[in-house]
Short mmCIF file of C-alpha atoms in Angstrom, two decimals:
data_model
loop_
_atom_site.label_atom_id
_atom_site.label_comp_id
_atom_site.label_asym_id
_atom_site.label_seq_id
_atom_site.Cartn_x
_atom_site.Cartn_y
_atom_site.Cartn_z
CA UNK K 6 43.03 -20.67 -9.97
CA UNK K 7 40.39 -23.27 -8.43
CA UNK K 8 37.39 -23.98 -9.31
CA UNK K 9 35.25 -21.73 -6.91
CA UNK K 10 37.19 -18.54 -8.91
CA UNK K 11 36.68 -19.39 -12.43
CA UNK K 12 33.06 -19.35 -13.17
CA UNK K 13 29.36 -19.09 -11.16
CA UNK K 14 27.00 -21.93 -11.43
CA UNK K 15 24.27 -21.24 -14.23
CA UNK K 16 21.52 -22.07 -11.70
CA UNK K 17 20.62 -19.84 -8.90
CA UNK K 18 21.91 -22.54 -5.68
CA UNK K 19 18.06 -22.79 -4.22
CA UNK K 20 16.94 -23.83 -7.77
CA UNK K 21 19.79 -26.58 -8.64
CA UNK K 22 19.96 -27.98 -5.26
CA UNK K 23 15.54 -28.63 -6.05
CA UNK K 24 14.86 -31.91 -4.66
CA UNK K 25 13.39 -34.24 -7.42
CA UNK K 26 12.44 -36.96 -5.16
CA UNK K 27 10.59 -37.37 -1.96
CA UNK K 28 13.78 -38.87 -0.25
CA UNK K 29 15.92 -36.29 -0.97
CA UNK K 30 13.52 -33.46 0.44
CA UNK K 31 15.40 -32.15 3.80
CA UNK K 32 12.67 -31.30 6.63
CA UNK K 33 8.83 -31.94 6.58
CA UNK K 34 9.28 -35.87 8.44
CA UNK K 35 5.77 -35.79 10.00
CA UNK K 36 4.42 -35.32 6.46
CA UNK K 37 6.93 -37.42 4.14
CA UNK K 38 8.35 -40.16 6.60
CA UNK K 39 7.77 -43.44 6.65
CA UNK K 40 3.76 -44.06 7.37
CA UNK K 41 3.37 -40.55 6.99
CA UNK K 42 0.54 -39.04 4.82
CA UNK K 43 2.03 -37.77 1.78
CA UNK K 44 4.44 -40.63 1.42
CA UNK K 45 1.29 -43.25 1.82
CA UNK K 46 -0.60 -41.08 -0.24
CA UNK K 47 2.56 -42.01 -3.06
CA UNK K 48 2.73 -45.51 -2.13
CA UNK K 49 -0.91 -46.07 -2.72
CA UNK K 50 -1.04 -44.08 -5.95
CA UNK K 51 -4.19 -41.86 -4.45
CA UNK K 52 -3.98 -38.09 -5.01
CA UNK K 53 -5.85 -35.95 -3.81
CA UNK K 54 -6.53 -32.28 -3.38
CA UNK K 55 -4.47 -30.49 -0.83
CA UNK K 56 -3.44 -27.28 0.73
CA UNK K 57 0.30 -27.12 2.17
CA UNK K 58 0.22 -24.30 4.87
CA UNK K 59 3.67 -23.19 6.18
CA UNK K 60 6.02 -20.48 5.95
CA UNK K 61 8.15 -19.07 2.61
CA UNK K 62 11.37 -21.59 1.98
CA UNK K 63 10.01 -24.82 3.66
CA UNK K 64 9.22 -26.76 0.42
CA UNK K 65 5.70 -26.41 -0.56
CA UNK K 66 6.10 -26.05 -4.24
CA UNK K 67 9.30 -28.89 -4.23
CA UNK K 68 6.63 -31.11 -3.07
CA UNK K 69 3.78 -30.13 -5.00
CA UNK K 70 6.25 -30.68 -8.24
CA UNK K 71 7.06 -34.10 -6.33
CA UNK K 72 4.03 -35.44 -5.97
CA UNK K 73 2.98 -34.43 -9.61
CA UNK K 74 5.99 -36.65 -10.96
CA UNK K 75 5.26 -39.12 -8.37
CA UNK K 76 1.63 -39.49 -9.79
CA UNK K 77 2.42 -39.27 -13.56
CA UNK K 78 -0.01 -35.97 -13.81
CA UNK K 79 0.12 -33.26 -15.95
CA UNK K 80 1.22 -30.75 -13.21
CA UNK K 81 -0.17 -26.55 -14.09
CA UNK K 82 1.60 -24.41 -11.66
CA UNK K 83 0.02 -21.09 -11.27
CA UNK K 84 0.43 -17.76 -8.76
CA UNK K 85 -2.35 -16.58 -7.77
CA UNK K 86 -0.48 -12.78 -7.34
CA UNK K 87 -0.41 -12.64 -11.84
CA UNK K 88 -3.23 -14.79 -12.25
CA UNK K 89 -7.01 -14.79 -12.98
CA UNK K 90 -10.22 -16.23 -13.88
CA UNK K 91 -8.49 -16.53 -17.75
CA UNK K 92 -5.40 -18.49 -16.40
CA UNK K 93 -7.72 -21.07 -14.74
CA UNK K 94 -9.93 -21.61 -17.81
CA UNK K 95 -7.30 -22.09 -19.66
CA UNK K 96 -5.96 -24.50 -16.92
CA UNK K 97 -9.03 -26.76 -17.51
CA UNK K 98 -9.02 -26.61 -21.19
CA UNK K 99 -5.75 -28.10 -21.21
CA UNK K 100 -6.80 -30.67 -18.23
CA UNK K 101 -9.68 -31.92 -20.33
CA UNK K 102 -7.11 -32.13 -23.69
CA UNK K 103 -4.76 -33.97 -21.41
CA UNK K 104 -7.51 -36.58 -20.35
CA UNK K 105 -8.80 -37.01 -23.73
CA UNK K 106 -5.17 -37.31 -25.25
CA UNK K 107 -3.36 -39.53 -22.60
CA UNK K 108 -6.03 -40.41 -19.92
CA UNK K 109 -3.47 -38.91 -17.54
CA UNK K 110 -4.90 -36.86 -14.31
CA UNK K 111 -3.93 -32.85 -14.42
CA UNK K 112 -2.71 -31.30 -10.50
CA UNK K 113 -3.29 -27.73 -10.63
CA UNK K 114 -0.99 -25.85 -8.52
CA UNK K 115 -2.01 -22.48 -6.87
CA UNK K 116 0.98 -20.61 -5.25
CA UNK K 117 0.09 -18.50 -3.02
CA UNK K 118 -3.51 -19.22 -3.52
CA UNK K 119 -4.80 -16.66 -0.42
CA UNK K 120 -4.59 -14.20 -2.99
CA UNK K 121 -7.28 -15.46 -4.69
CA UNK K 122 -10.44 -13.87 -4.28
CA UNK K 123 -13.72 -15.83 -3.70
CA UNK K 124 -15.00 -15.70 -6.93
CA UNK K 125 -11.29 -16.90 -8.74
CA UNK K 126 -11.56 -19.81 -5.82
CA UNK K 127 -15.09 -20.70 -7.00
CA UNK K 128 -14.17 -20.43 -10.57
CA UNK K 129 -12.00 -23.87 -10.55
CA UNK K 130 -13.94 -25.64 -7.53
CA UNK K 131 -16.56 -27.54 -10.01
CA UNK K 132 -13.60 -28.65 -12.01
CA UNK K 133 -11.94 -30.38 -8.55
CA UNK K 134 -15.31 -31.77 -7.30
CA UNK K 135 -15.68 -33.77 -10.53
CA UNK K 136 -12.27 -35.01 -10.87
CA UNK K 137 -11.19 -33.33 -13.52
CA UNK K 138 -8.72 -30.91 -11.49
CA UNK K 139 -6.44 -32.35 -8.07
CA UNK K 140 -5.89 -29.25 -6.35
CA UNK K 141 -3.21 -28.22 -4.80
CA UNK K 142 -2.48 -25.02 -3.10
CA UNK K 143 0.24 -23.56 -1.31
CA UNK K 144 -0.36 -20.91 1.42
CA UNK K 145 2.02 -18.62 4.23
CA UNK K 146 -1.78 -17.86 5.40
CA UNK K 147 -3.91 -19.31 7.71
CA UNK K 148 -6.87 -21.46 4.99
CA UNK K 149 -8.90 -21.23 7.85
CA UNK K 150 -9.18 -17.64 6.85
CA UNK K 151 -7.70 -17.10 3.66
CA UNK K 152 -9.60 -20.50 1.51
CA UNK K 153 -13.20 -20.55 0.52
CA UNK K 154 -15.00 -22.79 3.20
CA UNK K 155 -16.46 -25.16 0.07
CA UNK K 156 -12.81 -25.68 -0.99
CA UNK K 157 -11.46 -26.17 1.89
CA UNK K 158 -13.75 -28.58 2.67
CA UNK K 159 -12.65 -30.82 -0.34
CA UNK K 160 -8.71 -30.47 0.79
CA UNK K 161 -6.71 -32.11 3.15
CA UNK K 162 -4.94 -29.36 4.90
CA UNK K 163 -0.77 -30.56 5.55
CA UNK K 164 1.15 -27.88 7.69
CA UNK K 165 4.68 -27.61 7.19
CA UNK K 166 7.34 -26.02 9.67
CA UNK K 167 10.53 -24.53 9.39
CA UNK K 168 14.02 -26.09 9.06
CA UNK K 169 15.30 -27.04 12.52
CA UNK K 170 19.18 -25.64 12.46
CA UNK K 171 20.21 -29.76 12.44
CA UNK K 172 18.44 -29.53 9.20
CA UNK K 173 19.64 -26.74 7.55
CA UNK K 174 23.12 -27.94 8.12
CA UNK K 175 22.52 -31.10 5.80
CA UNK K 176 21.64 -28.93 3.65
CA UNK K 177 24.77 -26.98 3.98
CA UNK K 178 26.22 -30.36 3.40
CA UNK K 179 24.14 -31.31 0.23
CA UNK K 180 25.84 -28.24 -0.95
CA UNK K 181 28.84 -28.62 -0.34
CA UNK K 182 28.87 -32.02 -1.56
CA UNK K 183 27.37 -31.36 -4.67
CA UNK K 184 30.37 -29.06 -5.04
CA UNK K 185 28.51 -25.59 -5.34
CA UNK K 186 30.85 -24.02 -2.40
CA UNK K 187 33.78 -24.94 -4.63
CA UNK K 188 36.78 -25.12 -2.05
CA UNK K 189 35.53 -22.58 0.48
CA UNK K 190 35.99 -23.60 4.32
CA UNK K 191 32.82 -22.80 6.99
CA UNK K 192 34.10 -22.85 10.18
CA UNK K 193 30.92 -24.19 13.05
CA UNK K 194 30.21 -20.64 14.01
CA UNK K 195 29.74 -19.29 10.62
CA UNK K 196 27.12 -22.66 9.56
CA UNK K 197 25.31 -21.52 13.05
CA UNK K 198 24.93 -18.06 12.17
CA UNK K 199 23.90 -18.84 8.61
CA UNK K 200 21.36 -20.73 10.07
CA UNK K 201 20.27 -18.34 12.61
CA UNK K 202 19.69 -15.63 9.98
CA UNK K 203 17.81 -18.15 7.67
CA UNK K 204 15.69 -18.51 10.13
CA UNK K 205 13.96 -21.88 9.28
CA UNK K 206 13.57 -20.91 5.31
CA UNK K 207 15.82 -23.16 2.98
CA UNK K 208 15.88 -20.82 -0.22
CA UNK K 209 17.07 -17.65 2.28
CA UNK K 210 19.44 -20.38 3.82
CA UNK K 211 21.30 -21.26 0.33
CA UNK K 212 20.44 -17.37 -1.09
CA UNK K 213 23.10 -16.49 2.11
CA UNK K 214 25.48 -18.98 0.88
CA UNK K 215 25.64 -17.28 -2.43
CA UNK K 216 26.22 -14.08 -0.83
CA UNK K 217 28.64 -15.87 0.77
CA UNK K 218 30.17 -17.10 -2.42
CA UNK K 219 30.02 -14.09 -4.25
CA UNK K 220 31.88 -12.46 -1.51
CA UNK K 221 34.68 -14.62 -1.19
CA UNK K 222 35.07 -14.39 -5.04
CA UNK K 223 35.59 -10.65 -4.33
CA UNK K 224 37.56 -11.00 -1.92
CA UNK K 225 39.82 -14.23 -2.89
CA UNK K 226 39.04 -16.31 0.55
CA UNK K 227 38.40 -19.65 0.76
CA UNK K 228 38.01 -19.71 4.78
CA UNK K 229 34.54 -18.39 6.10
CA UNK K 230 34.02 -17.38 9.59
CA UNK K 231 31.41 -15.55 11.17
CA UNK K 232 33.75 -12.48 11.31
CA UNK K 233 33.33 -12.36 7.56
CA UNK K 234 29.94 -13.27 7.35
CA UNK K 235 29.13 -10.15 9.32
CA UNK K 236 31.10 -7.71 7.31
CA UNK K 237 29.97 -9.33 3.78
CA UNK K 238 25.93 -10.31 3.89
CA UNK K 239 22.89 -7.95 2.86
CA UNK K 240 20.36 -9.34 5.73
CA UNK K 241 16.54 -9.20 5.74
CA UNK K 242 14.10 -9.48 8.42
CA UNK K 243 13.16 -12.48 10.54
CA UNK K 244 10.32 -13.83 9.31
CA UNK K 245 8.10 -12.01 9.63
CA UNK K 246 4.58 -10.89 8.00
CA UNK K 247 2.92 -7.73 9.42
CA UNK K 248 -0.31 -9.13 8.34
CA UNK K 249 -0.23 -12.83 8.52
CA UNK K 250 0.21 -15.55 11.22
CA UNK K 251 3.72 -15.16 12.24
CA UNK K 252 2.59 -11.29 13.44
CA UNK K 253 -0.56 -12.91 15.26
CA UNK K 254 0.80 -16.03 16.87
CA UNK K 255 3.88 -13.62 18.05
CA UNK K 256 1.55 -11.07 19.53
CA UNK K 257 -0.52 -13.71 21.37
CA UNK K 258 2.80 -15.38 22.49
CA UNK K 259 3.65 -11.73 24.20
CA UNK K 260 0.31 -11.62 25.13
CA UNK K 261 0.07 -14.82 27.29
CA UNK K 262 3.69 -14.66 28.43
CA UNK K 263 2.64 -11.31 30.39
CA UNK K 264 -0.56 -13.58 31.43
CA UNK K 265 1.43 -16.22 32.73
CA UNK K 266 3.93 -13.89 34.67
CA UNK K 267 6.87 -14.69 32.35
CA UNK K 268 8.88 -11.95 32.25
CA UNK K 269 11.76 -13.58 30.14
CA UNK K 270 8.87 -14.99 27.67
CA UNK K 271 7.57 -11.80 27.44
CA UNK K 272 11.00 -9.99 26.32
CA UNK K 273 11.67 -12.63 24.09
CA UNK K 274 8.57 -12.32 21.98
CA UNK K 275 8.76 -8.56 22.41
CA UNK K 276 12.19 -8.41 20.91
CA UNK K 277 11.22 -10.76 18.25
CA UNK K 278 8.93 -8.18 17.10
CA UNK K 279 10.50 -5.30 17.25
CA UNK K 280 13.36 -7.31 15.44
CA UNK K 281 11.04 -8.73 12.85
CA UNK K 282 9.58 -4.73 11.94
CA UNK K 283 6.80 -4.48 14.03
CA UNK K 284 5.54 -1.02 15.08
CA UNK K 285 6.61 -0.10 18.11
CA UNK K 286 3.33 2.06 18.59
CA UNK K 287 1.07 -1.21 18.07
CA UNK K 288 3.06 -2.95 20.65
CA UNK K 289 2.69 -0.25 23.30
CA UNK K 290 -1.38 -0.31 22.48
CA UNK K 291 -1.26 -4.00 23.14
CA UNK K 292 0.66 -3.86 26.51
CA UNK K 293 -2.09 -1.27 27.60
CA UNK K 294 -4.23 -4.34 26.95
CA UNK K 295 -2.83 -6.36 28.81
CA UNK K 296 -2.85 -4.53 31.64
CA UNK K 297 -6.68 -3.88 31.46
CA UNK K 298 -7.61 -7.35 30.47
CA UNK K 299 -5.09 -9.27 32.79
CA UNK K 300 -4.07 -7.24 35.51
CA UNK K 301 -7.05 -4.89 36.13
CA UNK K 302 -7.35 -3.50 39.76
CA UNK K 303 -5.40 -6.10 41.42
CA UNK K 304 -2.18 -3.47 40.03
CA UNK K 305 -3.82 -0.02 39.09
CA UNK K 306 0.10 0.73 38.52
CA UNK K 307 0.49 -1.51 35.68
CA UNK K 308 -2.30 0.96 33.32
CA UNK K 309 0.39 3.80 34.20
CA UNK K 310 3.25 2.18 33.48
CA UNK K 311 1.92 0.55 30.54
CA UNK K 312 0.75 3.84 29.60
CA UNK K 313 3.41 6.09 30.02
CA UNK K 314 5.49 3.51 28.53
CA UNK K 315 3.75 4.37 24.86
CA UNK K 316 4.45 8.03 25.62
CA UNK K 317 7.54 7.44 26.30
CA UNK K 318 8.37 5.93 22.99
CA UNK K 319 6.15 8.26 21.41
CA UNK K 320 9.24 11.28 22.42
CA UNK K 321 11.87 9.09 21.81
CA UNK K 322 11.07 6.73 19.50
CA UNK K 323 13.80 4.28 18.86
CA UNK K 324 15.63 2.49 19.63
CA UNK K 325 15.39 4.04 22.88
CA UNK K 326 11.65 4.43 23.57
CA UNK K 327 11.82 0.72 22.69
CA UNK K 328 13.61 0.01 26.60
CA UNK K 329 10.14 1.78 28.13
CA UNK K 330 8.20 -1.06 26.50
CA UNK K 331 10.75 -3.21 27.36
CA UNK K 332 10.37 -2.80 30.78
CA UNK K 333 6.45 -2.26 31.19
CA UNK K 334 6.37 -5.53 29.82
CA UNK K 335 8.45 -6.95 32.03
CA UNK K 336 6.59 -4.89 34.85
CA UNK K 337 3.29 -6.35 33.58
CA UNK K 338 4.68 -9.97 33.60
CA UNK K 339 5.08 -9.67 37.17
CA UNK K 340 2.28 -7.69 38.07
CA UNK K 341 -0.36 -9.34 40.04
CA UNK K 342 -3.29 -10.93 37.87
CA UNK K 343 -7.00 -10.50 37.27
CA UNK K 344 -9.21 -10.86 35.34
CA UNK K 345 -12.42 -10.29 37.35
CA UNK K 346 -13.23 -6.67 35.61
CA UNK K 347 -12.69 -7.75 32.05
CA UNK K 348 -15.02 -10.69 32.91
CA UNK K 349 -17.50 -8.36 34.76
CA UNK K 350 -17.51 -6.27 32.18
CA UNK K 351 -18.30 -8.66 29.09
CA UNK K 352 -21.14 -10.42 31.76
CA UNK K 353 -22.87 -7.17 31.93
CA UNK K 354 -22.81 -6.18 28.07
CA UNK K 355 -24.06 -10.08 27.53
CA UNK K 356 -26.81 -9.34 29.93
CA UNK K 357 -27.75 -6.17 28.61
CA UNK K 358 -27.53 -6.94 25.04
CA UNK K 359 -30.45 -9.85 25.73
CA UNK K 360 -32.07 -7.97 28.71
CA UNK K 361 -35.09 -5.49 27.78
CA UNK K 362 -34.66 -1.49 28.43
CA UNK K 363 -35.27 -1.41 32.03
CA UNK K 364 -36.43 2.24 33.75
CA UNK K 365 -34.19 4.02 36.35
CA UNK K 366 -35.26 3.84 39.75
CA UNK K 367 -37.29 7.26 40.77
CA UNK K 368 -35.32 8.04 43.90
CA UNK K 369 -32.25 7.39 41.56
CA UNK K 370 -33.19 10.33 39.05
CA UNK K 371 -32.67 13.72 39.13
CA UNK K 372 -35.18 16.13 39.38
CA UNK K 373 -33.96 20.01 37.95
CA UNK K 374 -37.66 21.06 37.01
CA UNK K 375 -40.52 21.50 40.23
CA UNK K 376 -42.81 18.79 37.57
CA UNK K 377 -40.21 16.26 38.12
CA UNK K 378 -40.00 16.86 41.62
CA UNK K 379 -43.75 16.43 41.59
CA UNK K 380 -43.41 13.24 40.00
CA UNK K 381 -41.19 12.00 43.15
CA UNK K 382 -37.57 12.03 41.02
CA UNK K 383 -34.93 11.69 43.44
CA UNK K 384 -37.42 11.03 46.64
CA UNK K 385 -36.07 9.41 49.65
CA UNK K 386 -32.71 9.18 47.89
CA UNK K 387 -29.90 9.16 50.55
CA UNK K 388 -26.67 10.71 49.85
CA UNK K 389 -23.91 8.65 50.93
CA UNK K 390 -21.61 10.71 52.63
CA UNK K 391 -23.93 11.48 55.20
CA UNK K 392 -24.26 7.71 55.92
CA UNK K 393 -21.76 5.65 58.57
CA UNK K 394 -19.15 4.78 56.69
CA UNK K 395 -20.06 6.87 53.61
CA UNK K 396 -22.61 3.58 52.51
CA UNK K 397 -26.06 3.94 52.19
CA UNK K 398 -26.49 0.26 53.49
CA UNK K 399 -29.47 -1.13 52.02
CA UNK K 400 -30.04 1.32 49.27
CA UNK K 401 -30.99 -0.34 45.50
CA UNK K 402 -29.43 1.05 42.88
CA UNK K 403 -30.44 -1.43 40.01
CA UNK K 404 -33.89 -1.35 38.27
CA UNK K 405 -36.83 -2.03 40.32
CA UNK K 406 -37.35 -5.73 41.03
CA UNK K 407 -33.44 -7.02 39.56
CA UNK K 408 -31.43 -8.82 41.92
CA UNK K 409 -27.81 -8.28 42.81
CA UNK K 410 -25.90 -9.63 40.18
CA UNK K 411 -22.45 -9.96 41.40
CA UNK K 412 -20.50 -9.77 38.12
CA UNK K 413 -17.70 -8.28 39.70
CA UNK K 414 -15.47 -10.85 41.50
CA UNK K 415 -11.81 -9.21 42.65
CA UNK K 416 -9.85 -11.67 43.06
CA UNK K 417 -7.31 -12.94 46.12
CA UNK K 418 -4.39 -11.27 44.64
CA UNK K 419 -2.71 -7.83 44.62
CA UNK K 420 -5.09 -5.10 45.73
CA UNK K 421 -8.21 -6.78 44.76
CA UNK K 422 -7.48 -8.44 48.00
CA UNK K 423 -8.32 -5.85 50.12
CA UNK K 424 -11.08 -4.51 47.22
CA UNK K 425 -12.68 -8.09 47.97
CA UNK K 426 -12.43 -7.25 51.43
CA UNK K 427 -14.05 -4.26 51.04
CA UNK K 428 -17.45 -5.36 49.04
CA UNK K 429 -17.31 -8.26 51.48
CA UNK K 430 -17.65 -5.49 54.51
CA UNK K 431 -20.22 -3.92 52.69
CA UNK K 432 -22.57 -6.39 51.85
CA UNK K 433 -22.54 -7.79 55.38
CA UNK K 434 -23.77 -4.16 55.87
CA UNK K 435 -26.59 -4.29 53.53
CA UNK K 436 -27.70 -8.05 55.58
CA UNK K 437 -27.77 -6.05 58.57
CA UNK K 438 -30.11 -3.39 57.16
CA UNK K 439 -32.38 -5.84 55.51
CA UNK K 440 -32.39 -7.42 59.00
CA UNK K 441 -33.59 -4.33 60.58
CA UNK K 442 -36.12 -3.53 57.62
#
């Protein structure tokens, strides 16, 4: 029997295929490449305190442990999920033994370190401002949001990205080099869709070819296809965090596909969602958004559609209500586009948020007592629909001695073409009477 049937590597794959050097880390160019930070940063011997941003699988803590080596520190690892304020004073004790001992530098690494709260942050940010600690964290979160502003401010922020698909298949090739695939066959196909399901992250890239492995074990095949990957693999979701970035940069990229009438955008980021695990019911509030915010009145219909779209999926539920918000999203791509009541709108609350409490007009308020009929309420008021045109041309409606505004600006699009005609008709109406007054 050969040698992928007699025995299973001791290592899980992810963890003995570990880069140990900065030239045999796969990915990550703009930060390790030649003139690039974290490789001049090595060259020149100068650590310093970091934060490496980027999704699960992309090598954050390969290249913390690199750099550690790289500099001759003591290196600390910690998670922030099991940690606390203990496991960080016990992370300086040993920093200060390891100075006083060797004279050697001590990198504290903080995995995950958005979990942190503010006081764990603060409770090891003296310890980096003197010297004594070189921080580095490692984040799937935004630090903008997630990292005490006074620490952030003493780390240079590095963002890493996914594997490109070119990538992940030299890593297929590292692997199969190394000989942990034993004699097992990949056919193109079956690298591409191991790729496509590993969706940028390394470790679930080499975790699949495990499965893989295993599998073939089973089933005493040594040629893989994507026939067999299908029947044999246990799949996750894309990557995808229902509270981090990749859920808000996907629902702006839906969001600003509709706004630039992309209808094929908009699907795509739609059905990466829905694929990823979002709820369907969040997406069907957030296409009602859209057509408030970017279609307005120049396409009244897109509100509807939008809206019976969420009640649609709210009998069905899916996968088939998932084809209503399918289309309304497609529908509000190609909508016409405006913006000019969502801008109205958020002039007028500016304005009245600084402006003082101004009194209604008399002739605008009712009067349903004879005192405030006394007092003139509602006097000389003139009901429009005896007017020409149903327009009391002329008439004031804003407090006494405010001028005409003009938040509202339709737009030349859609319907708020003829709404802009309209308003236009009207006002030349109100020149008129002021003429005549």
């Amino acid at each position: 029997m050969n040698d992928l049937f007699a025995r299973e590597p001791e290592k899980p794959l992810a963890e003995a295929l570990r880069p140990t050097a900065l030239n045999e880390v796969i990915g990550q160019q703009h930060l390790i490449g030649a003139g690039k930070p974290l490789r001049l940063a090595i060259e020149s011997q100068a650590p310093h305190s970091m934060i490496l941003w980027g999704p699960p699988g992309v090598g954050k803590t390969t290249l913390a442990r690199i750099l550690a080596h790289s500099f001759d520190a003591d290196f600390i690892p910690v998670s922030a999920v099991f940690a606390g304020i203990k496991d960080i004073r016990d992370a300086v004790e040993r920093a200060h033994a390891t100075l006083s001992r060797s004279g050697k530098r001590t990198i504290l690494f903080v995995d995950e370190v958005h979990r942190f709260n503010k006081s764990q942050q603060d409770a090891f940010l003296p310890f980096v401002e003197s010297g004594l600690l070189t921080f580095i964290g490692a984040t799937t979160e935004n630090p903008s949001f997630e990292v005490n502003r006074a620490l952030l401010s003493r780390a240079q922020v590095y963002v890493l990205e996914p594997l490109s698909g070119q990538e992940l298949a030299a890593l297929f090739e590292r692997a199969k080099s190394c000989g942990a695939l034993g004699t097992l066959e990949f056919d193109t196909g079956a690298i591409t869709m191991l790729a496509g399901y590993a969706d940028g992250d390394a470790r679930r890239f080499l975790n699949l070819l495990e499965q893989t492995r295993t599998a073939a074990l089973a089933g005493q095949r040594t040629a893989i296809d994507s026939v067999f990957l299908g029947e044999v693999l246990t799949l996750n979701a894309r990557r995808f965090d229902k509270g981090g970035d990749a859920f808000y940069d996907q629902i702006s990229a839906l969001h600003k596909s509709v706004r630039g009438s992309n209808p094929d955008a908009a699907l795509y980021w739609l059905t990466r969602m829905l694929d990823g695990g979002a709820d369907p019911k969040y997406l069907a509030r957030r296409l009602i958004r859209m057509a408030w915010e970017d279609i307005g009145l120049a396409d009244p219909r897109a509100m509807q559609i939008a809206n019976d779209a969420a009640s649609t999926y709210e009998r069905l539920g899916s996968p088939e209500g998932e084809l209503a918000l399918a289309q309304a999203s497609i529908y509000l791509a190609i909508a016409a586009k405006s913006n000019a009541g969502y801008k109205a709108y958020n002039a007028a609350r500016a304005f009245v948020k600084q402006d003082a409490s101004q009194a209604v007009p008399v002739h605008l308020r009712n009067a349903p007592t004879r005192l405030m009929q006394d007092l003139g309420y509602g006097h000389a008021y003139r009901y429009a629909h005896d007017e020409p045109d149903a327009y009391a041309a002329g008439e004031h409606y804003l407090p006494e001695g405010m001028a005409e505004p003009h938040w509202y600006q339709p737009v030349p699009r859609g319907l708020e073409t003829k709404i802009g005609e309209k308003l236009a008709f009207l006002r030349e109406l109100d020149n008129q009477a002021k003429k005549q007054d």
